[in-house]
XYZ file of C-alpha atoms in Angstrom:
667
model
C 52.269 103.293 21.696
C 52.583 99.854 20.092
C 56.211 98.633 20.019
C 55.500 95.797 17.583
C 54.406 98.208 14.874
C 58.084 99.038 14.306
C 60.100 96.824 11.970
C 63.260 97.441 14.041
C 61.604 95.910 17.132
C 60.524 92.795 15.203
C 63.950 92.355 13.584
C 65.740 92.764 16.931
C 63.531 90.152 18.615
C 64.205 87.739 15.737
C 67.950 88.419 15.969
C 67.874 87.692 19.723
C 65.942 84.467 19.053
C 68.621 83.379 16.585
C 71.432 84.087 19.074
C 69.632 82.028 21.742
C 69.062 79.142 19.290
C 72.746 79.064 18.310
C 73.795 79.177 21.975
C 71.557 76.194 22.736
C 72.357 73.999 19.721
C 75.713 75.242 18.277
C 75.063 74.564 14.586
C 77.810 74.139 11.998
C 79.102 77.461 10.558
C 78.785 76.180 6.970
C 75.116 75.213 7.292
C 74.289 78.466 9.091
C 75.825 80.576 6.337
C 74.230 78.451 3.605
C 70.761 78.768 5.197
C 71.180 82.537 5.676
C 72.218 83.147 2.047
C 69.338 80.971 0.797
C 66.793 82.844 2.917
C 68.127 86.216 1.726
C 67.856 85.107 -1.921
C 64.248 83.992 -1.354
C 63.565 87.306 0.387
C 64.962 89.218 -2.592
C 62.849 87.215 -5.053
C 59.692 87.819 -3.004
C 60.465 91.523 -2.874
C 60.641 91.631 -6.678
C 57.700 89.448 -7.706
C 55.181 89.676 -4.893
C 54.551 93.026 -3.249
C 51.006 92.110 -2.225
C 51.844 89.039 -0.148
C 52.962 90.892 2.946
C 52.364 87.911 5.237
C 54.649 85.561 3.280
C 57.309 88.254 2.978
C 57.081 88.965 6.716
C 57.490 85.289 7.625
C 60.539 84.882 5.353
C 62.026 88.162 6.671
C 61.579 86.958 10.261
C 63.164 83.607 9.389
C 66.095 85.390 7.697
C 66.580 87.600 10.770
C 66.621 84.538 13.027
C 69.205 82.921 10.741
C 71.220 86.149 10.855
C 71.281 85.842 14.646
C 72.294 82.176 14.431
C 75.071 82.915 11.928
C 76.356 85.992 13.773
C 76.529 84.093 17.072
C 78.211 81.198 15.293
C 81.004 83.279 13.803
C 81.417 85.167 17.091
C 82.190 81.893 18.893
C 86.007 81.815 19.197
C 86.280 78.029 18.887
C 84.666 78.135 15.435
C 87.744 79.975 14.136
C 90.138 77.443 12.583
C 93.101 79.407 13.977
C 91.792 79.159 17.546
C 94.242 77.331 19.802
C 91.577 74.789 20.800
C 91.601 73.506 17.204
C 95.318 72.734 17.439
C 97.094 69.863 19.158
C 97.735 70.991 22.730
C 99.875 68.544 24.690
C 101.853 69.800 27.658
C 104.055 72.906 27.621
C 104.069 75.304 24.668
C 105.480 78.696 23.770
C 102.663 81.244 24.042
C 103.132 84.746 22.610
C 100.586 86.945 24.407
C 99.455 90.558 24.232
C 97.787 92.257 27.221
C 94.253 93.302 26.279
C 92.849 94.385 29.649
C 94.115 94.903 33.197
C 91.773 93.319 35.758
C 91.492 93.922 39.488
C 94.159 92.062 41.455
C 93.255 89.763 44.319
C 95.283 88.936 47.437
C 97.628 86.607 45.579
C 97.731 87.510 41.874
C 97.770 90.324 39.356
C 95.175 89.475 36.701
C 94.916 90.325 33.011
C 93.030 89.385 29.878
C 95.604 88.440 27.242
C 95.120 87.711 23.544
C 97.144 85.058 21.738
C 99.478 86.245 18.959
C 101.318 83.014 18.148
C 101.463 79.463 19.469
C 104.897 77.857 19.053
C 105.705 80.640 16.542
C 102.626 79.806 14.436
C 99.726 82.229 13.979
C 96.887 81.476 16.377
C 93.971 83.187 18.094
C 92.373 83.008 21.524
C 92.014 84.836 24.822
C 93.312 83.816 28.243
C 93.131 84.823 31.859
C 96.770 85.658 32.678
C 97.862 85.532 36.323
C 101.173 86.632 37.838
C 101.852 86.095 41.577
C 102.079 89.393 43.460
C 104.980 88.268 45.646
C 107.133 87.183 42.691
C 105.931 89.430 39.858
C 108.880 90.995 38.041
C 106.649 93.365 36.105
C 103.170 94.845 36.375
C 101.887 94.730 32.812
C 100.054 97.456 30.924
C 97.654 97.192 28.004
C 99.488 96.273 24.749
C 102.517 94.819 26.558
C 103.680 91.617 24.860
C 105.361 88.604 26.425
C 106.249 85.016 25.645
C 105.499 82.312 28.202
C 106.695 78.721 28.105
C 104.099 76.866 30.094
C 101.018 74.673 29.980
C 97.394 75.758 30.076
C 95.378 75.533 33.261
C 91.597 75.331 33.529
C 89.788 78.284 35.087
C 88.639 77.174 38.534
C 85.027 76.041 38.699
C 82.955 76.867 41.809
C 84.246 74.959 44.840
C 81.179 75.571 47.029
C 77.408 75.307 46.484
C 75.740 78.164 44.580
C 79.009 80.085 44.309
C 79.481 82.575 41.457
C 80.671 80.589 38.435
C 83.693 82.601 37.313
C 84.628 79.961 34.723
C 81.208 80.254 33.056
C 81.435 84.053 33.148
C 84.808 83.945 31.369
C 83.465 81.407 28.876
C 80.823 83.942 27.824
C 83.736 86.320 27.142
C 85.470 83.694 24.996
C 88.054 82.771 27.668
C 88.394 79.037 28.332
C 91.782 78.684 30.064
C 94.253 80.582 32.188
C 98.020 80.929 31.950
C 100.232 81.410 34.999
C 103.361 83.475 34.437
C 105.873 83.240 37.280
C 109.516 83.156 36.213
C 108.774 81.404 32.939
C 108.151 84.469 30.758
C 110.029 87.157 28.880
C 108.692 90.659 28.289
C 109.099 91.754 24.654
C 110.158 95.348 23.982
C 107.773 96.024 21.104
C 105.756 99.101 20.231
C 102.647 97.681 18.557
C 99.998 99.977 19.992
C 96.275 99.393 19.557
C 93.416 101.847 20.008
C 92.607 100.375 23.434
C 96.290 100.529 24.405
C 96.538 104.181 23.401
C 93.395 104.905 25.430
C 94.949 103.136 28.427
C 98.111 105.282 28.161
C 96.053 108.493 28.121
C 93.891 107.262 30.999
C 96.937 106.285 33.086
C 98.454 109.706 32.412
C 95.253 111.385 33.637
C 95.181 109.136 36.716
C 98.789 110.069 37.544
C 97.929 113.768 37.203
C 94.862 113.370 39.450
C 96.900 111.409 42.013
C 99.175 114.412 42.450
C 96.429 117.043 42.411
C 95.684 116.941 46.145
C 92.355 115.101 46.318
C 91.531 113.033 49.407
C 92.075 109.281 48.781
C 88.411 108.232 49.068
C 87.137 111.108 46.942
C 89.910 110.466 44.397
C 88.865 106.818 43.993
C 85.264 107.923 43.309
C 86.432 110.564 40.809
C 88.426 107.938 38.907
C 85.436 105.574 38.879
C 82.956 108.279 37.879
C 84.996 109.867 35.086
C 87.441 107.201 33.928
C 85.720 103.908 34.697
C 88.602 102.987 37.037
C 86.922 101.178 39.961
C 89.906 99.075 41.051
C 90.952 101.605 43.709
C 87.502 102.079 45.276
C 87.464 100.448 48.717
C 85.127 97.503 49.235
C 83.422 99.347 52.098
C 82.607 102.293 49.825
C 81.363 100.019 47.035
C 79.099 98.219 49.517
C 77.684 101.575 50.661
C 76.808 102.538 47.083
C 75.306 99.090 46.506
C 73.207 99.192 49.686
C 71.996 102.703 48.880
C 70.868 101.646 45.401
C 73.450 103.946 43.807
C 76.008 101.511 42.393
C 74.895 102.511 38.867
C 76.379 105.959 39.514
C 79.887 104.466 39.729
C 79.476 102.237 36.664
C 79.979 104.330 33.537
C 76.924 103.493 31.457
C 73.878 104.888 29.691
C 72.989 107.120 32.648
C 76.231 109.102 32.357
C 76.226 109.225 28.551
C 72.574 110.295 28.496
C 73.246 113.133 30.942
C 76.320 114.225 28.959
C 74.216 114.226 25.782
C 71.623 116.515 27.397
C 74.334 118.841 28.742
C 75.998 119.036 25.309
C 72.639 119.634 23.598
C 72.096 122.606 25.906
C 75.635 124.049 25.701
C 75.875 123.734 21.909
C 72.358 124.963 21.124
C 73.658 128.409 19.903
C 75.344 126.589 16.983
C 71.903 125.947 15.498
C 71.736 129.604 14.410
C 74.758 129.140 12.108
C 74.585 127.757 8.545
C 74.828 123.954 8.818
C 74.928 124.549 12.578
C 72.793 121.515 13.432
C 75.136 119.251 11.467
C 78.193 120.765 13.180
C 76.465 120.326 16.548
C 75.739 116.645 15.833
C 79.339 115.977 14.757
C 80.756 117.683 17.881
C 78.390 115.765 20.188
C 79.143 112.373 18.624
C 82.902 113.052 18.619
C 82.787 114.180 22.259
C 80.817 111.113 23.398
C 83.158 108.700 21.616
C 86.221 110.615 22.876
C 84.873 110.289 26.414
C 84.384 106.536 25.874
C 87.912 106.328 24.417
C 89.559 108.024 27.412
C 87.445 106.002 29.862
C 88.810 102.767 28.429
C 86.337 101.678 25.727
C 84.708 99.147 28.048
C 81.814 97.074 26.704
C 79.289 98.988 28.829
C 80.542 102.333 27.530
C 80.644 101.208 23.900
C 77.038 100.003 24.003
C 75.916 103.165 25.855
C 77.619 105.520 23.404
C 76.299 103.465 20.477
C 72.753 103.773 21.809
C 73.006 107.521 22.412
C 74.648 108.087 19.029
C 71.377 106.836 17.564
C 69.479 109.110 19.981
C 71.611 112.126 18.982
C 70.920 111.412 15.312
C 67.181 111.194 16.032
C 67.381 114.597 17.775
C 69.221 115.961 14.729
C 66.483 114.759 12.362
C 63.849 116.266 14.680
C 61.212 113.902 13.335
C 58.389 112.317 15.329
C 59.889 108.901 15.904
C 59.425 106.398 18.687
C 61.922 105.718 21.423
C 61.309 102.035 20.741
C 62.596 102.465 17.213
C 65.822 104.105 18.395
C 66.396 101.611 21.217
C 65.674 98.602 19.010
C 67.998 99.874 16.260
C 70.836 100.441 18.731
C 70.331 97.008 20.318
C 70.188 95.363 16.868
C 73.453 97.033 15.851
C 75.216 96.146 19.128
C 74.159 92.478 19.020
C 75.033 92.223 15.344
C 78.593 93.311 16.177
C 78.904 91.430 19.503
C 76.158 88.813 19.974
C 77.701 87.538 23.224
C 76.760 90.843 24.874
C 73.205 89.495 25.032
C 74.334 87.540 28.114
C 76.012 90.561 29.734
C 74.319 91.609 32.978
C 75.169 95.224 32.200
C 73.436 95.173 28.808
C 70.408 93.367 30.231
C 69.995 95.892 33.042
C 70.673 98.928 30.820
C 68.059 98.058 28.232
C 65.588 96.764 30.842
C 65.809 100.136 32.615
C 65.490 102.227 29.451
C 62.621 100.195 27.968
C 60.842 100.302 31.325
C 61.204 104.097 31.486
C 59.794 104.453 27.966
C 56.851 102.154 28.778
C 55.921 103.035 32.362
C 57.045 106.634 32.879
C 54.297 108.242 30.717
C 51.693 106.268 32.700
C 53.182 107.193 36.094
C 53.359 110.886 35.133
C 49.608 110.919 34.480
C 48.845 109.658 37.987
C 49.528 113.139 39.361
C 50.201 116.435 37.625
C 51.643 118.939 40.160
C 50.908 122.621 39.574
C 54.233 123.995 40.763
C 57.470 123.754 38.772
C 59.688 122.371 41.561
C 57.098 119.817 42.680
C 56.614 118.764 39.068
C 60.369 118.218 38.544
C 60.649 116.164 41.745
C 57.647 114.076 40.664
C 59.187 113.509 37.212
C 62.428 112.330 38.790
C 60.510 109.990 41.094
C 58.513 108.483 38.233
C 61.641 107.939 36.131
C 63.429 106.291 39.083
C 60.430 104.083 39.840
C 60.018 103.070 36.188
C 63.720 102.211 35.855
C 63.683 100.258 39.128
C 60.651 98.255 37.976
C 62.492 97.229 34.820
C 65.697 96.093 36.490
C 64.154 94.659 39.673
C 63.785 91.005 38.523
C 67.327 90.909 37.090
C 68.726 92.691 40.153
C 67.041 90.258 42.559
C 68.345 87.288 40.568
C 71.973 88.432 40.490
C 72.314 90.438 43.718
C 69.526 89.081 45.990
C 68.796 92.404 47.678
C 66.535 95.428 47.256
C 67.497 98.917 48.532
C 64.036 100.346 49.210
C 65.438 103.862 49.747
C 66.818 104.011 46.190
C 64.502 106.938 45.386
C 66.125 109.097 48.099
C 69.575 108.498 46.623
C 68.313 109.269 43.124
C 66.507 112.421 44.278
C 69.607 113.665 46.087
C 72.211 112.859 43.411
C 70.746 112.449 39.902
C 69.604 116.114 39.529
C 73.178 117.228 40.196
C 74.943 114.475 38.243
C 75.110 116.659 35.131
C 76.993 119.326 37.106
C 79.199 116.688 38.786
C 80.147 115.157 35.415
C 80.631 118.521 33.683
C 82.869 119.923 36.427
C 84.689 116.584 36.552
C 85.490 116.709 32.840
C 86.854 120.244 33.277
C 88.973 118.963 36.201
C 90.359 116.132 34.054
C 91.219 118.432 31.136
C 92.922 120.994 33.386
C 94.811 118.264 35.270
C 96.031 116.816 31.982
C 97.601 120.170 31.084
C 98.923 120.830 34.631
C 96.559 123.806 34.952
C 94.250 122.578 37.718
C 93.845 125.367 40.332
C 93.693 124.534 44.047
C 90.273 126.133 44.557
C 88.768 123.773 41.942
C 90.386 120.777 43.654
C 88.866 121.886 46.978
C 85.467 122.545 45.375
C 85.263 119.236 43.517
C 86.610 117.311 46.503
C 83.769 118.828 48.559
C 81.164 117.906 45.928
C 82.278 114.263 45.858
C 82.505 114.205 49.673
C 78.896 115.427 49.868
C 77.768 112.766 47.400
C 79.561 110.064 49.413
C 77.992 111.363 52.633
C 74.472 111.095 51.196
C 75.154 107.569 49.945
C 76.647 106.449 53.263
C 73.728 107.876 55.246
C 71.194 106.044 53.091
C 73.282 102.848 53.283
C 73.253 102.941 57.104
C 69.428 102.748 57.171
C 69.678 98.966 57.199
C 66.048 98.455 58.182
C 65.117 99.568 54.642
C 67.613 97.234 52.945
C 65.993 93.888 52.144
C 68.717 91.245 51.876
C 69.049 87.529 51.130
C 66.136 87.364 48.661
C 65.813 83.987 46.939
C 65.062 84.498 43.255
C 65.527 82.097 40.333
C 65.135 82.156 36.529
C 61.517 80.989 36.613
C 60.671 83.898 38.900
C 62.415 86.310 36.494
C 60.201 85.139 33.616
C 57.043 85.302 35.735
C 58.001 88.764 37.057
C 58.357 90.201 33.559
C 55.087 88.542 32.582
C 53.398 90.332 35.515
C 55.004 93.650 34.485
C 53.806 93.210 30.899
C 50.230 92.478 32.004
C 50.428 95.356 34.524
C 51.417 97.686 31.676
C 48.433 96.543 29.602
C 46.150 96.948 32.621
C 47.384 100.489 33.385
C 47.024 101.457 29.727
C 43.410 100.313 29.589
C 41.589 98.865 32.589
C 39.234 96.072 31.514
C 37.785 93.089 33.345
C 39.785 90.697 31.147
C 43.099 92.437 31.850
C 42.292 92.614 35.565
C 41.680 88.859 35.564
C 44.945 88.220 33.705
C 46.857 90.412 36.173
C 45.388 88.637 39.196
C 46.018 85.246 37.574
C 49.685 86.084 36.866
C 50.204 87.217 40.477
C 48.526 84.013 41.673
C 50.854 81.907 39.499
C 53.860 83.788 40.906
C 52.690 83.204 44.486
C 52.018 79.530 43.721
C 55.562 79.271 42.399
C 56.946 80.687 45.671
C 54.798 78.275 47.713
C 56.062 75.366 45.605
C 59.732 76.319 46.057
C 59.229 76.793 49.799
C 57.588 73.368 49.995
C 60.542 71.812 48.138
C 62.942 73.539 50.545
C 61.080 72.077 53.542
C 61.510 68.555 52.137
C 65.238 68.913 51.521
C 68.049 67.436 53.608
C 71.710 67.629 52.616
C 75.126 67.360 54.244
C 78.016 69.202 52.575
C 81.755 69.322 53.198
C 82.715 72.802 51.977
C 86.052 73.917 50.612
C 87.510 76.652 52.813
C 91.172 77.574 52.886
C 92.736 76.679 56.280
C 89.368 75.664 57.773
C 87.067 72.656 57.995
C 83.388 73.473 57.469
C 80.388 71.157 57.260
C 76.831 72.301 56.574
C 73.727 70.262 57.333
C 70.466 71.514 55.851
C 67.205 70.173 57.246
C 64.286 71.902 55.607
C 64.728 75.630 56.116
C 67.298 75.231 58.885
C 71.030 75.215 58.258
C 73.574 74.020 60.813
C 77.172 75.079 60.229
C 79.792 72.873 61.902
C 83.213 74.468 62.344
C 85.768 75.219 65.055
C 86.709 78.608 63.626
C 84.648 81.797 63.651
C 86.673 83.406 60.830
C 85.329 81.297 57.986
C 84.124 82.788 54.716
C 80.525 83.707 55.537
C 79.706 84.352 51.875
C 79.746 80.603 51.184
C 77.169 80.095 53.940
C 75.029 82.985 52.672
C 75.057 81.567 49.139
C 73.579 78.302 50.417
C 71.044 80.082 52.623
C 69.778 82.274 49.773
C 69.603 79.572 47.098
C 68.027 76.974 49.401
C 65.573 79.468 51.012
C 66.966 78.906 54.502
C 65.401 80.923 57.343
C 67.599 79.887 60.265
C 71.393 79.486 60.490
C 73.080 78.116 63.614
C 76.795 77.612 64.269
C 77.947 74.447 66.047
C 81.265 72.984 67.129
C 82.760 70.384 64.834
C 82.355 66.782 66.017
C 84.654 63.823 65.379
C 82.043 61.810 63.504
C 78.635 62.175 61.878
C 75.995 59.649 60.956
C 73.957 60.553 57.878
C 71.523 58.225 56.088
C 73.282 55.036 57.196
C 76.677 56.512 56.338
C 79.358 57.248 58.927
C 81.740 60.170 58.438
C 84.922 60.100 60.543
C 86.919 63.335 60.854
C 90.654 62.964 61.435
C 92.383 66.147 62.591
C 95.874 67.011 63.865
C 95.304 64.884 66.998
C 95.012 61.769 64.786
C 92.435 60.145 67.056
C 89.702 58.195 65.279
C 87.291 55.299 65.895
C 87.986 52.114 63.957
C 84.572 51.708 62.327
C 84.782 49.653 59.159
C 83.547 50.955 55.763
C 83.389 54.560 56.934
C 84.000 57.712 54.927
C 87.099 59.498 56.254
C 87.657 63.260 56.153
C 91.327 64.228 56.591
C 91.881 67.756 57.959
C 94.633 70.113 59.207
C 97.381 68.186 57.360
C 97.138 65.464 59.997
C 100.461 63.682 60.512
C 99.210 60.127 60.250
C 100.210 56.879 58.654
C 97.522 56.676 55.975
C 98.464 53.100 55.080
C 97.776 52.044 58.660
C 94.431 53.909 58.739
C 93.342 52.172 55.528
C 94.359 48.799 56.969
C 92.527 49.519 60.246
C 89.131 50.660 58.960
C 88.973 49.868 55.207
C 87.271 53.188 54.359
C 84.795 53.460 51.490
C 86.301 56.788 50.521
C 88.866 59.306 51.759
C 88.218 63.042 51.512
C 90.660 65.930 51.997
C 89.369 69.485 52.475
C 90.869 72.979 52.198
C 92.459 72.913 55.666
C 95.317 70.757 54.339
C 98.564 71.690 52.593
C 98.555 70.773 48.899
C 101.795 68.824 49.257
C 100.227 66.670 51.970
C 97.123 66.141 49.842
C 99.304 64.985 46.928
C 100.944 62.330 49.149
C 97.548 61.114 50.398
C 96.255 60.940 46.846
C 99.197 58.788 45.763
C 98.672 56.438 48.721
C 94.952 56.051 47.949
C 95.724 55.372 44.300
C 98.175 52.691 45.356
C 95.680 51.116 47.786
C 92.769 51.512 45.303
C 90.724 53.673 47.667
C 88.561 56.444 46.094
C 90.082 59.833 46.922
C 88.295 63.186 46.812
C 89.952 66.599 47.233
C 87.642 69.605 47.620
C 90.331 71.927 46.235
C 90.045 70.166 42.857
C 86.603 68.573 42.805
C 84.704 71.144 44.861
C 82.417 70.574 47.832
C 81.422 67.023 48.746
C 77.736 66.136 49.073
C 76.323 63.172 50.989
C 73.339 61.743 49.123
């Protein structure tokens, strides 16, 4: 099977190239559109006058496809819209008319939403914001399609405050969200009834959730049911999510191509008698497509579901045609269509992993199946499931290691125990939802389905407890991703046809990958850095020397994730905790730490770290030691920090606050 023989594969690769080019260079919309139209005109002329020059036509077609990607990505960039709020004069406070687009998971302090802009100061405008309302003072918990007006100023989305922390601001930027709005007592809820498709879906989903809440399911099983059938993961406990992650089964809780693919197969089987009727195949196709999109509608029309249903709509149509076509053709067409509609999805982890898994199954599974052909039916089915799981895991492994830094080596046990029954679990679950919606859910079905989900959870938890098989804290960067996929590509060629040349290429690619690891380990051994981290209520310093990391703090309840992030990214092997000292000497620089005791040495030209909202006379300290710089960390009250900042500004001393500027690094 040669993927590049299909036009859809070539066009999709060109479209992706165009999206990447636009992301890197951000060309003007006018020039992009002009170049695209020109290339299409040339393409049309070539099609008319020169049918024999396939090479020239192919080059122009590829160029036009790249320009299509550039133009699509350009017009999908919110800031390129003249009505976008960023293209208007934004001063201080404004009147923002917002509409709730999505309800996000709340944290300890705030309810969170994605809100779209309707008007700005009563003028039409566009844009999306992260909307936050404090939990302790929230007058209303908003639903999708609720509208409100807020008189406030924009706030930036917080950038990472510690080294190698997840960049939430960058993640939101990829979604077209550049600022956040805080609504405390400065908003008014509008009693309007302008419902959207997503809002209607949310109402139906909330109604189903309310029915399920009163059906008698156990709390843990209920949270899994809502995640599995409705895409509602906000109520799943962190401990349960971690168990699914550690067992390599988190994909089961994320509604995606796996669930839609299984539903498609179940529907194909259940509706097969329709094929005996006149136009039965057409009726069957219509029912299947309507059912899949209805399922996506009720489950919230999330991006992952939309792309999955789009892909399997193409697959269902291919099954309807019953023609010998390649899986590559179907996958490439679906990806082309998805990226044409939403080019920013190219940078979605979900889309990357979904298509990596499916392409890997299509490429590797036929080869793996030939390695052994069991004689018995049951053994053959188990082997098929193993080969599919292994092929999918190969495809997503580099991306998974880059984003999650762990590998659950017992993933095949989870897949063997759950995937064969997932069709039954989903089918029974859909029946449960429909019956619950009409208040006709019998108790025996509640007990039965509760037991099924309990059994699934038990398997996942057992696998997750086998910690010796869970490889954690794996350092993996973008270069290693590229090299890993290069190795997989050469491995595929080698397994297809074993030649000396391909063997040499495979060994060479592995050698390059190993050399890359040796190089990064060598760089880690040469590194030395001292950081002042930002931790709420605590003072934390980290000192990296080669592959050793010393953590200085007086509190054992610090956020360990910040330490783990450093250890993984910097390839640290050893972490030791030490008591915080009053001063540190680092590369001819002296750091003095002033805590609540306000006792400090009077060394001139030192760097001073103020902690624990120390009650000191900062003017006197500045007069005593003439510090080069004053730093305040997360252990201080913000009001105290504001006073210190004003004093430093008055005395012309550089001031650095980790709560605003992030961690401090000594160079």
